[in-house]
PDB file of C-alpha atoms in Angstrom:
ATOM      1  CA  MET A  21      -7.716  29.870  20.217  1.00  0.00           C
ATOM      2  CA  ALA A  22      -5.989  26.498  20.397  1.00  0.00           C
ATOM      3  CA  GLY A  23      -6.397  23.348  18.363  1.00  0.00           C
ATOM      4  CA  THR A  24      -4.550  20.067  18.003  1.00  0.00           C
ATOM      5  CA  ALA A  25      -2.109  19.125  15.298  1.00  0.00           C
ATOM      6  CA  GLY A  26      -1.719  15.450  15.965  1.00  0.00           C
ATOM      7  CA  GLY A  27       0.678  13.522  18.113  1.00  0.00           C
ATOM      8  CA  GLY A  28      -0.670  15.148  21.248  1.00  0.00           C
ATOM      9  CA  GLY A  29       0.991  18.465  20.445  1.00  0.00           C
ATOM     10  CA  ARG A  30      -0.966  21.672  20.344  1.00  0.00           C
ATOM     11  CA  VAL A  31      -1.304  24.210  17.585  1.00  0.00           C
ATOM     12  CA  HIS A  32      -2.264  27.725  18.527  1.00  0.00           C
ATOM     13  CA  ARG A  33      -2.171  31.235  17.235  1.00  0.00           C
ATOM     14  CA  GLY A  34      -0.159  34.210  18.249  1.00  0.00           C
ATOM     15  CA  ALA A  35       3.575  33.483  18.425  1.00  0.00           C
ATOM     16  CA  GLN A  36       6.323  34.985  16.287  1.00  0.00           C
ATOM     17  CA  PRO A  37       6.933  32.149  13.805  1.00  0.00           C
ATOM     18  CA  ARG A  38       9.784  31.961  11.319  1.00  0.00           C
ATOM     19  CA  GLY A  39       7.427  31.871   8.374  1.00  0.00           C
ATOM     20  CA  PRO A  40       4.006  30.535   7.519  1.00  0.00           C
ATOM     21  CA  ARG A  41       5.233  27.872   5.088  1.00  0.00           C
ATOM     22  CA  LYS A  42       7.583  26.431   7.686  1.00  0.00           C
ATOM     23  CA  LYS A  43       4.703  26.228  10.144  1.00  0.00           C
ATOM     24  CA  LEU A  44       2.427  24.649   7.547  1.00  0.00           C
ATOM     25  CA  ARG A  45       5.097  22.030   6.858  1.00  0.00           C
ATOM     26  CA  ALA A  46       5.392  21.356  10.603  1.00  0.00           C
ATOM     27  CA  VAL A  47       1.641  20.767  10.879  1.00  0.00           C
ATOM     28  CA  ALA A  48       1.770  18.471   7.838  1.00  0.00           C
ATOM     29  CA  ARG A  49       4.654  16.468   9.338  1.00  0.00           C
ATOM     30  CA  ARG A  50       2.764  16.151  12.624  1.00  0.00           C
ATOM     31  CA  TRP A  51      -0.336  14.965  10.760  1.00  0.00           C
ATOM     32  CA  ALA A  52       1.673  12.490   8.666  1.00  0.00           C
ATOM     33  CA  ALA A  53       3.265  11.096  11.814  1.00  0.00           C
ATOM     34  CA  GLY A  54      -0.054  10.234  13.383  1.00  0.00           C
ATOM     35  CA  GLY A  55      -2.548  13.008  12.927  1.00  0.00           C
ATOM     36  CA  GLY A  56      -3.733  13.112  16.528  1.00  0.00           C
ATOM     37  CA  ARG A  57      -4.488   9.405  16.792  1.00  0.00           C
ATOM     38  CA  ASP A  58      -1.598   8.712  19.161  1.00  0.00           C
ATOM     39  CA  ASP A  59      -2.664   6.251  21.860  1.00  0.00           C
ATOM     40  CA  THR A  60       0.867   5.956  23.281  1.00  0.00           C
ATOM     41  CA  CYS A  61       0.094   7.930  26.456  1.00  0.00           C
ATOM     42  CA  GLU A  62      -3.000   5.883  27.256  1.00  0.00           C
ATOM     43  CA  ALA A  63      -1.178   2.610  26.552  1.00  0.00           C
ATOM     44  CA  ALA A  64       1.755   3.627  28.758  1.00  0.00           C
ATOM     45  CA  ARG A  65      -0.566   4.515  31.634  1.00  0.00           C
ATOM     46  CA  ALA A  66      -2.441   1.208  31.225  1.00  0.00           C
ATOM     47  CA  PHE A  67       0.835  -0.627  31.841  1.00  0.00           C
ATOM     48  CA  GLY A  68       1.833   1.641  34.724  1.00  0.00           C
ATOM     49  CA  LEU A  69       4.527   3.402  32.699  1.00  0.00           C
ATOM     50  CA  ALA A  70       5.241   7.098  32.444  1.00  0.00           C
ATOM     51  CA  PRO A  71       3.897   8.505  29.180  1.00  0.00           C
ATOM     52  CA  PRO A  72       6.395   9.922  26.703  1.00  0.00           C
ATOM     53  CA  ASP A  73       7.098  13.637  26.659  1.00  0.00           C
ATOM     54  CA  PRO A  74       4.477  15.490  24.632  1.00  0.00           C
ATOM     55  CA  GLU A  75       5.514  16.922  21.291  1.00  0.00           C
ATOM     56  CA  PRO A  76       6.213  20.657  21.311  1.00  0.00           C
ATOM     57  CA  GLU A  77       3.499  23.054  20.317  1.00  0.00           C
ATOM     58  CA  ILE A  78       3.437  24.422  16.789  1.00  0.00           C
ATOM     59  CA  GLU A  79       2.932  28.178  16.840  1.00  0.00           C
ATOM     60  CA  LEU A  80       0.872  29.341  13.850  1.00  0.00           C
ATOM     61  CA  TRP A  81       0.227  32.733  12.405  1.00  0.00           C
ATOM     62  CA  PRO A  82      -3.491  33.536  12.319  1.00  0.00           C
ATOM     63  CA  GLU A  83      -3.418  33.667   8.516  1.00  0.00           C
ATOM     64  CA  CYS A  84      -2.310  30.002   8.488  1.00  0.00           C
ATOM     65  CA  MET A  85      -5.375  28.776  10.367  1.00  0.00           C
ATOM     66  CA  PRO A  86      -7.803  28.669   7.400  1.00  0.00           C
ATOM     67  CA  SER A  87      -5.307  26.602   5.414  1.00  0.00           C
ATOM     68  CA  VAL A  88      -4.713  24.212   8.306  1.00  0.00           C
ATOM     69  CA  GLU A  89      -8.460  23.859   8.864  1.00  0.00           C
ATOM     70  CA  VAL A  90      -9.006  23.036   5.166  1.00  0.00           C
ATOM     71  CA  PHE A  91      -6.087  20.576   5.167  1.00  0.00           C
ATOM     72  CA  LEU A  92      -7.415  18.762   8.239  1.00  0.00           C
ATOM     73  CA  ALA A  93     -10.959  18.737   6.829  1.00  0.00           C
ATOM     74  CA  CYS A  94      -9.544  16.988   3.745  1.00  0.00           C
ATOM     75  CA  ALA A  95      -7.630  14.382   5.749  1.00  0.00           C
ATOM     76  CA  THR A  96      -9.465  11.506   4.051  1.00  0.00           C
ATOM     77  CA  GLN A  97      -9.282  13.004   0.565  1.00  0.00           C
ATOM     78  CA  TRP A  98      -6.084  11.437  -0.779  1.00  0.00           C
ATOM     79  CA  ARG A  99      -5.591   9.720  -4.118  1.00  0.00           C
ATOM     80  CA  LEU A 100      -3.769   6.408  -3.693  1.00  0.00           C
ATOM     81  CA  ASP A 101      -1.931   4.099  -6.048  1.00  0.00           C
ATOM     82  CA  ALA A 102      -2.760   0.376  -6.328  1.00  0.00           C
ATOM     83  CA  ALA A 103      -0.483  -0.397  -3.371  1.00  0.00           C
ATOM     84  CA  GLY A 104      -2.225   2.173  -1.145  1.00  0.00           C
ATOM     85  CA  ASN A 105       0.538   4.767  -1.282  1.00  0.00           C
ATOM     86  CA  PRO A 106      -0.597   8.389  -1.450  1.00  0.00           C
ATOM     87  CA  LEU A 107      -0.147  10.179  -4.756  1.00  0.00           C
ATOM     88  CA  GLY A 108      -1.642  13.501  -3.705  1.00  0.00           C
ATOM     89  CA  MET A 109      -4.824  15.118  -2.527  1.00  0.00           C
ATOM     90  CA  ASP A 110      -8.106  14.887  -4.401  1.00  0.00           C
ATOM     91  CA  TYR A 111      -8.337  18.463  -5.711  1.00  0.00           C
ATOM     92  CA  PRO A 112     -12.066  18.390  -6.595  1.00  0.00           C
ATOM     93  CA  ALA A 113     -12.758  17.364  -2.980  1.00  0.00           C
ATOM     94  CA  LEU A 114     -10.399  20.084  -1.745  1.00  0.00           C
ATOM     95  CA  GLU A 115     -12.302  22.658  -3.796  1.00  0.00           C
ATOM     96  CA  ALA A 116     -15.625  21.416  -2.397  1.00  0.00           C
ATOM     97  CA  VAL A 117     -14.322  21.622   1.185  1.00  0.00           C
ATOM     98  CA  MET A 118     -13.073  25.180   0.668  1.00  0.00           C
ATOM     99  CA  ARG A 119     -16.477  26.137  -0.727  1.00  0.00           C
ATOM    100  CA  MET A 120     -18.343  24.457   2.169  1.00  0.00           C
ATOM    101  CA  LEU A 121     -16.088  26.133   4.750  1.00  0.00           C
ATOM    102  CA  GLY A 122     -16.517  29.513   3.058  1.00  0.00           C
ATOM    103  CA  THR A 123     -12.785  29.964   2.497  1.00  0.00           C
ATOM    104  CA  ALA A 124     -12.145  33.650   1.788  1.00  0.00           C
ATOM    105  CA  ASP A 125      -8.826  33.468  -0.082  1.00  0.00           C
ATOM    106  CA  VAL A 126      -9.160  30.298  -2.140  1.00  0.00           C
ATOM    107  CA  ARG A 127      -5.950  30.831  -4.146  1.00  0.00           C
ATOM    108  CA  GLN A 128      -3.747  31.326  -1.087  1.00  0.00           C
ATOM    109  CA  THR A 129      -5.393  28.480   0.792  1.00  0.00           C
ATOM    110  CA  PHE A 130      -4.907  26.162  -2.178  1.00  0.00           C
ATOM    111  CA  ALA A 131      -1.221  27.139  -2.392  1.00  0.00           C
ATOM    112  CA  ASP A 132      -0.789  26.579   1.358  1.00  0.00           C
ATOM    113  CA  VAL A 133      -2.497  23.187   1.208  1.00  0.00           C
ATOM    114  CA  GLN A 134      -0.181  22.219  -1.652  1.00  0.00           C
ATOM    115  CA  VAL A 135       2.801  23.066   0.587  1.00  0.00           C
ATOM    116  CA  MET A 136       1.358  20.793   3.258  1.00  0.00           C
ATOM    117  CA  GLU A 137       0.519  18.074   0.713  1.00  0.00           C
ATOM    118  CA  ALA A 138       4.118  18.074  -0.594  1.00  0.00           C
ATOM    119  CA  GLU A 139       5.466  17.767   2.956  1.00  0.00           C
ATOM    120  CA  VAL A 140       3.168  14.826   3.747  1.00  0.00           C
ATOM    121  CA  LEU A 141       4.250  13.083   0.535  1.00  0.00           C
ATOM    122  CA  ARG A 142       7.891  13.689   1.466  1.00  0.00           C
ATOM    123  CA  VAL A 143       7.352  12.206   4.941  1.00  0.00           C
ATOM    124  CA  PHE A 144       5.489   9.190   3.562  1.00  0.00           C
ATOM    125  CA  SER A 145       8.176   8.632   0.939  1.00  0.00           C
ATOM    126  CA  ALA A 146      10.942   8.791   3.543  1.00  0.00           C
ATOM    127  CA  ALA A 147       9.012   6.320   5.710  1.00  0.00           C
ATOM    128  CA  GLY A 148       8.567   3.917   2.805  1.00  0.00           C
ATOM    129  CA  GLY A 149       4.853   4.294   2.181  1.00  0.00           C
ATOM    130  CA  ALA A 150       1.497   5.330   3.548  1.00  0.00           C
ATOM    131  CA  LYS A 151       0.719   5.901   7.200  1.00  0.00           C
TER     132      LYS A 151
END
């Protein structure tokens, strides 16, 4: 089953990845870079230009999918400082989302989401602030 991971790239199950945490970080970076709201292709076509090459697919292990689904469901649940820079995810909201989605392994999912959260914060910090 396939799903999107932002930037026009696809995320799907089944390949031989190098490790689940690396894949989770890749999804987090893709989300931090635009989270699927990339209008570049449509804008290029509107001006008669060739759209940019699509981003490569991110191959995920099936056991990563629940964590990615929870992370994406919590996309608006970030704590921000006074300047609007992300400080981290809102953990009570994360817990509520896991409960509503019926997450089976809450501890592992929480740990995976923290890996993704740290990667997003790293990307935002390197870029000089929030997306």
